[in-house]
Amino acid sequence: MESKRQQKFAGVLQEELAQVFQRDGGAFLPNTLVTITRVRVSSDLAVAKVYLSFFNTTNTELSINTVNAHTGEIRYKLGARIRHQVRVVPELTFFVDDTNEYVERMDTIFDKIAKEPRQPEEESE
C-alpha cells in the first residue's frame, strides 16, 4: 500500500511527465499520442514505474522501446521541471499499460457469449 507521500509524489510525476511528453514527445514519437496512465513510486521515492498508453500507433512494442531509448533525455527534462520540489529525480522505468486492450478483448468475448443461442433451462421437480 502506498503512503500519502508516495501517492502525492506520483501525481506530481504523472502531471509533469505528461507535460514533457506533450511538449517534447513528438521529437521521438511523431504522430503518436502518449498518455501516462499510472505512476508507481518506491518508498524512498528514488524509482518510478511509469505506465504508458499509446494512441495512433500500430506497434506499441516499438513505441515503448523508443521511449526507453530516450529515458535519460526524459529524466533530464523532468528534472528541469521538478528540481525545486525534490532532492533527487527518480530513476524512470517505462511499461506499456495494456488495460485498454484487455477491456476490448473482454468486450468481444462478452459479445460472442451474448450472441450465442441460449439453451433452455431444465426444470427440476
mmCIF file of C-alpha atoms in Angstrom:
data_model
loop_
_atom_site.group_PDB
_atom_site.id
_atom_site.type_symbol
_atom_site.label_atom_id
_atom_site.label_comp_id
_atom_site.label_asym_id
_atom_site.label_seq_id
_atom_site.Cartn_x
_atom_site.Cartn_y
_atom_site.Cartn_z
ATOM 1 C CA MET A 1 0.000 0.000 0.000
ATOM 2 C CA GLU A 2 1.349 3.358 -0.995
ATOM 3 C CA SER A 3 1.675 6.126 1.555
ATOM 4 C CA LYS A 4 0.110 9.537 1.043
ATOM 5 C CA ARG A 5 3.582 10.901 0.307
ATOM 6 C CA GLN A 6 4.153 8.336 -2.460
ATOM 7 C CA GLN A 7 0.722 8.995 -3.949
ATOM 8 C CA LYS A 8 1.256 12.747 -3.915
ATOM 9 C CA PHE A 9 4.694 12.453 -5.494
ATOM 10 C CA ALA A 10 3.360 10.013 -8.115
ATOM 11 C CA GLY A 11 0.691 12.561 -9.001
ATOM 12 C CA VAL A 12 3.304 15.288 -9.452
ATOM 13 C CA LEU A 13 5.405 12.982 -11.632
ATOM 14 C CA GLN A 14 2.400 11.984 -13.730
ATOM 15 C CA GLU A 15 1.448 15.610 -14.333
ATOM 16 C CA GLU A 16 4.977 16.766 -15.161
ATOM 17 C CA LEU A 17 5.747 13.758 -17.377
ATOM 18 C CA ALA A 18 2.528 14.420 -19.274
ATOM 19 C CA GLN A 19 3.801 17.940 -19.967
ATOM 20 C CA VAL A 20 7.187 16.579 -21.098
ATOM 21 C CA PHE A 21 5.571 14.098 -23.490
ATOM 22 C CA GLN A 22 3.132 16.698 -24.773
ATOM 23 C CA ARG A 23 5.847 19.262 -25.418
ATOM 24 C CA ASP A 24 8.803 17.088 -26.498
ATOM 25 C CA GLY A 25 7.359 13.654 -27.249
ATOM 26 C CA GLY A 26 6.800 14.471 -30.894
ATOM 27 C CA ALA A 27 10.548 14.565 -31.455
ATOM 28 C CA PHE A 28 10.994 10.840 -30.860
ATOM 29 C CA LEU A 29 7.408 9.589 -31.345
ATOM 30 C CA PRO A 30 5.927 11.598 -34.220
ATOM 31 C CA ASN A 31 2.161 11.369 -34.779
ATOM 32 C CA THR A 32 1.728 9.305 -31.601
ATOM 33 C CA LEU A 33 -0.261 10.371 -28.572
ATOM 34 C CA VAL A 34 1.283 9.163 -25.319
ATOM 35 C CA THR A 35 -0.826 9.021 -22.173
ATOM 36 C CA ILE A 36 0.619 8.412 -18.722
ATOM 37 C CA THR A 37 -1.994 6.150 -17.166
ATOM 38 C CA ARG A 38 -0.319 5.414 -13.840
ATOM 39 C CA VAL A 39 2.861 6.131 -11.892
ATOM 40 C CA ARG A 40 4.076 3.947 -9.035
ATOM 41 C CA VAL A 41 6.842 5.266 -6.797
ATOM 42 C CA SER A 42 9.121 3.289 -4.465
ATOM 43 C CA SER A 43 9.007 4.040 -0.747
ATOM 44 C CA ASP A 44 12.261 6.051 -0.912
ATOM 45 C CA LEU A 45 10.975 7.996 -3.956
ATOM 46 C CA ALA A 46 14.076 7.008 -5.929
ATOM 47 C CA VAL A 47 12.421 4.753 -8.523
ATOM 48 C CA ALA A 48 9.276 5.426 -10.527
ATOM 49 C CA LYS A 49 7.438 2.922 -12.685
ATOM 50 C CA VAL A 50 5.568 4.789 -15.394
ATOM 51 C CA TYR A 51 2.761 3.074 -17.306
ATOM 52 C CA LEU A 52 2.099 4.461 -20.777
ATOM 53 C CA SER A 53 -0.705 4.068 -23.245
ATOM 54 C CA PHE A 54 -0.097 4.802 -26.933
ATOM 55 C CA PHE A 55 -2.689 6.017 -29.423
ATOM 56 C CA ASN A 56 -2.362 6.385 -33.185
ATOM 57 C CA THR A 57 0.365 3.765 -33.413
ATOM 58 C CA THR A 58 0.334 0.255 -34.802
ATOM 59 C CA ASN A 59 3.395 -1.074 -32.983
ATOM 60 C CA THR A 60 3.326 -0.439 -29.223
ATOM 61 C CA GLU A 61 6.459 -2.562 -28.741
ATOM 62 C CA LEU A 62 8.453 -0.216 -30.983
ATOM 63 C CA SER A 63 6.950 2.808 -29.218
ATOM 64 C CA ILE A 64 7.907 1.608 -25.730
ATOM 65 C CA ASN A 65 11.405 0.711 -26.944
ATOM 66 C CA THR A 66 11.748 4.212 -28.385
ATOM 67 C CA VAL A 67 10.666 5.765 -25.090
ATOM 68 C CA ASN A 68 13.100 3.532 -23.186
ATOM 69 C CA ALA A 69 15.885 4.616 -25.534
ATOM 70 C CA HIS A 70 15.146 8.251 -24.602
ATOM 71 C CA THR A 71 14.795 7.659 -20.845
ATOM 72 C CA GLY A 72 17.843 9.789 -19.997
ATOM 73 C CA GLU A 73 16.549 12.724 -22.008
ATOM 74 C CA ILE A 74 13.071 12.415 -20.485
ATOM 75 C CA ARG A 75 14.508 12.228 -16.975
ATOM 76 C CA TYR A 76 16.667 15.292 -17.614
ATOM 77 C CA LYS A 77 13.651 17.297 -18.824
ATOM 78 C CA LEU A 78 11.598 16.070 -15.873
ATOM 79 C CA GLY A 79 14.403 17.121 -13.535
ATOM 80 C CA ALA A 80 14.417 20.607 -15.003
ATOM 81 C CA ARG A 81 10.695 20.882 -14.240
ATOM 82 C CA ILE A 82 10.682 19.487 -10.669
ATOM 83 C CA ARG A 83 14.147 20.457 -9.430
ATOM 84 C CA HIS A 84 12.773 22.816 -6.775
ATOM 85 C CA GLN A 85 10.320 20.240 -5.435
ATOM 86 C CA VAL A 86 12.558 17.186 -4.930
ATOM 87 C CA ARG A 87 16.073 16.366 -3.842
ATOM 88 C CA VAL A 88 16.654 13.529 -6.288
ATOM 89 C CA VAL A 89 14.974 12.984 -9.627
ATOM 90 C CA PRO A 90 13.787 9.350 -9.609
ATOM 91 C CA GLU A 91 15.019 6.685 -11.997
ATOM 92 C CA LEU A 92 12.303 6.109 -14.573
ATOM 93 C CA THR A 93 11.168 2.758 -15.886
ATOM 94 C CA PHE A 94 8.521 2.701 -18.600
ATOM 95 C CA PHE A 95 5.938 -0.017 -19.184
ATOM 96 C CA VAL A 96 3.051 -0.449 -21.605
ATOM 97 C CA ASP A 97 -0.346 -0.186 -19.950
ATOM 98 C CA ASP A 98 -2.454 -2.688 -21.848
ATOM 99 C CA THR A 99 -5.670 -2.336 -19.870
ATOM 100 C CA ASN A 100 -7.478 -0.827 -22.887
ATOM 101 C CA GLU A 101 -6.548 -3.849 -24.994
ATOM 102 C CA TYR A 102 -7.671 -6.161 -22.181
ATOM 103 C CA VAL A 103 -11.018 -4.370 -21.897
ATOM 104 C CA GLU A 104 -11.568 -4.574 -25.670
ATOM 105 C CA ARG A 105 -10.723 -8.295 -25.649
ATOM 106 C CA MET A 106 -13.151 -8.932 -22.792
ATOM 107 C CA ASP A 107 -15.875 -6.933 -24.576
ATOM 108 C CA THR A 108 -15.522 -9.086 -27.698
ATOM 109 C CA ILE A 109 -15.728 -12.249 -25.588
ATOM 110 C CA PHE A 110 -18.867 -10.988 -23.835
ATOM 111 C CA ASP A 111 -20.404 -10.024 -27.193
ATOM 112 C CA LYS A 112 -19.774 -13.552 -28.512
ATOM 113 C CA ILE A 113 -21.383 -15.048 -25.424
ATOM 114 C CA ALA A 114 -24.394 -12.738 -25.733
ATOM 115 C CA LYS A 115 -24.916 -13.729 -29.397
ATOM 116 C CA GLU A 116 -24.846 -17.485 -28.740
ATOM 117 C CA PRO A 117 -28.275 -19.103 -28.637
ATOM 118 C CA ARG A 118 -29.449 -19.803 -25.160
ATOM 119 C CA GLN A 119 -30.143 -23.345 -24.159
ATOM 120 C CA PRO A 120 -33.448 -23.887 -22.431
ATOM 121 C CA GLU A 121 -33.075 -24.461 -18.743
ATOM 122 C CA GLU A 122 -34.360 -27.748 -17.437
ATOM 123 C CA GLU A 123 -36.838 -27.587 -14.650
ATOM 124 C CA SER A 124 -36.099 -29.857 -11.724
ATOM 125 C CA GLU A 125 -39.035 -31.156 -9.749
#
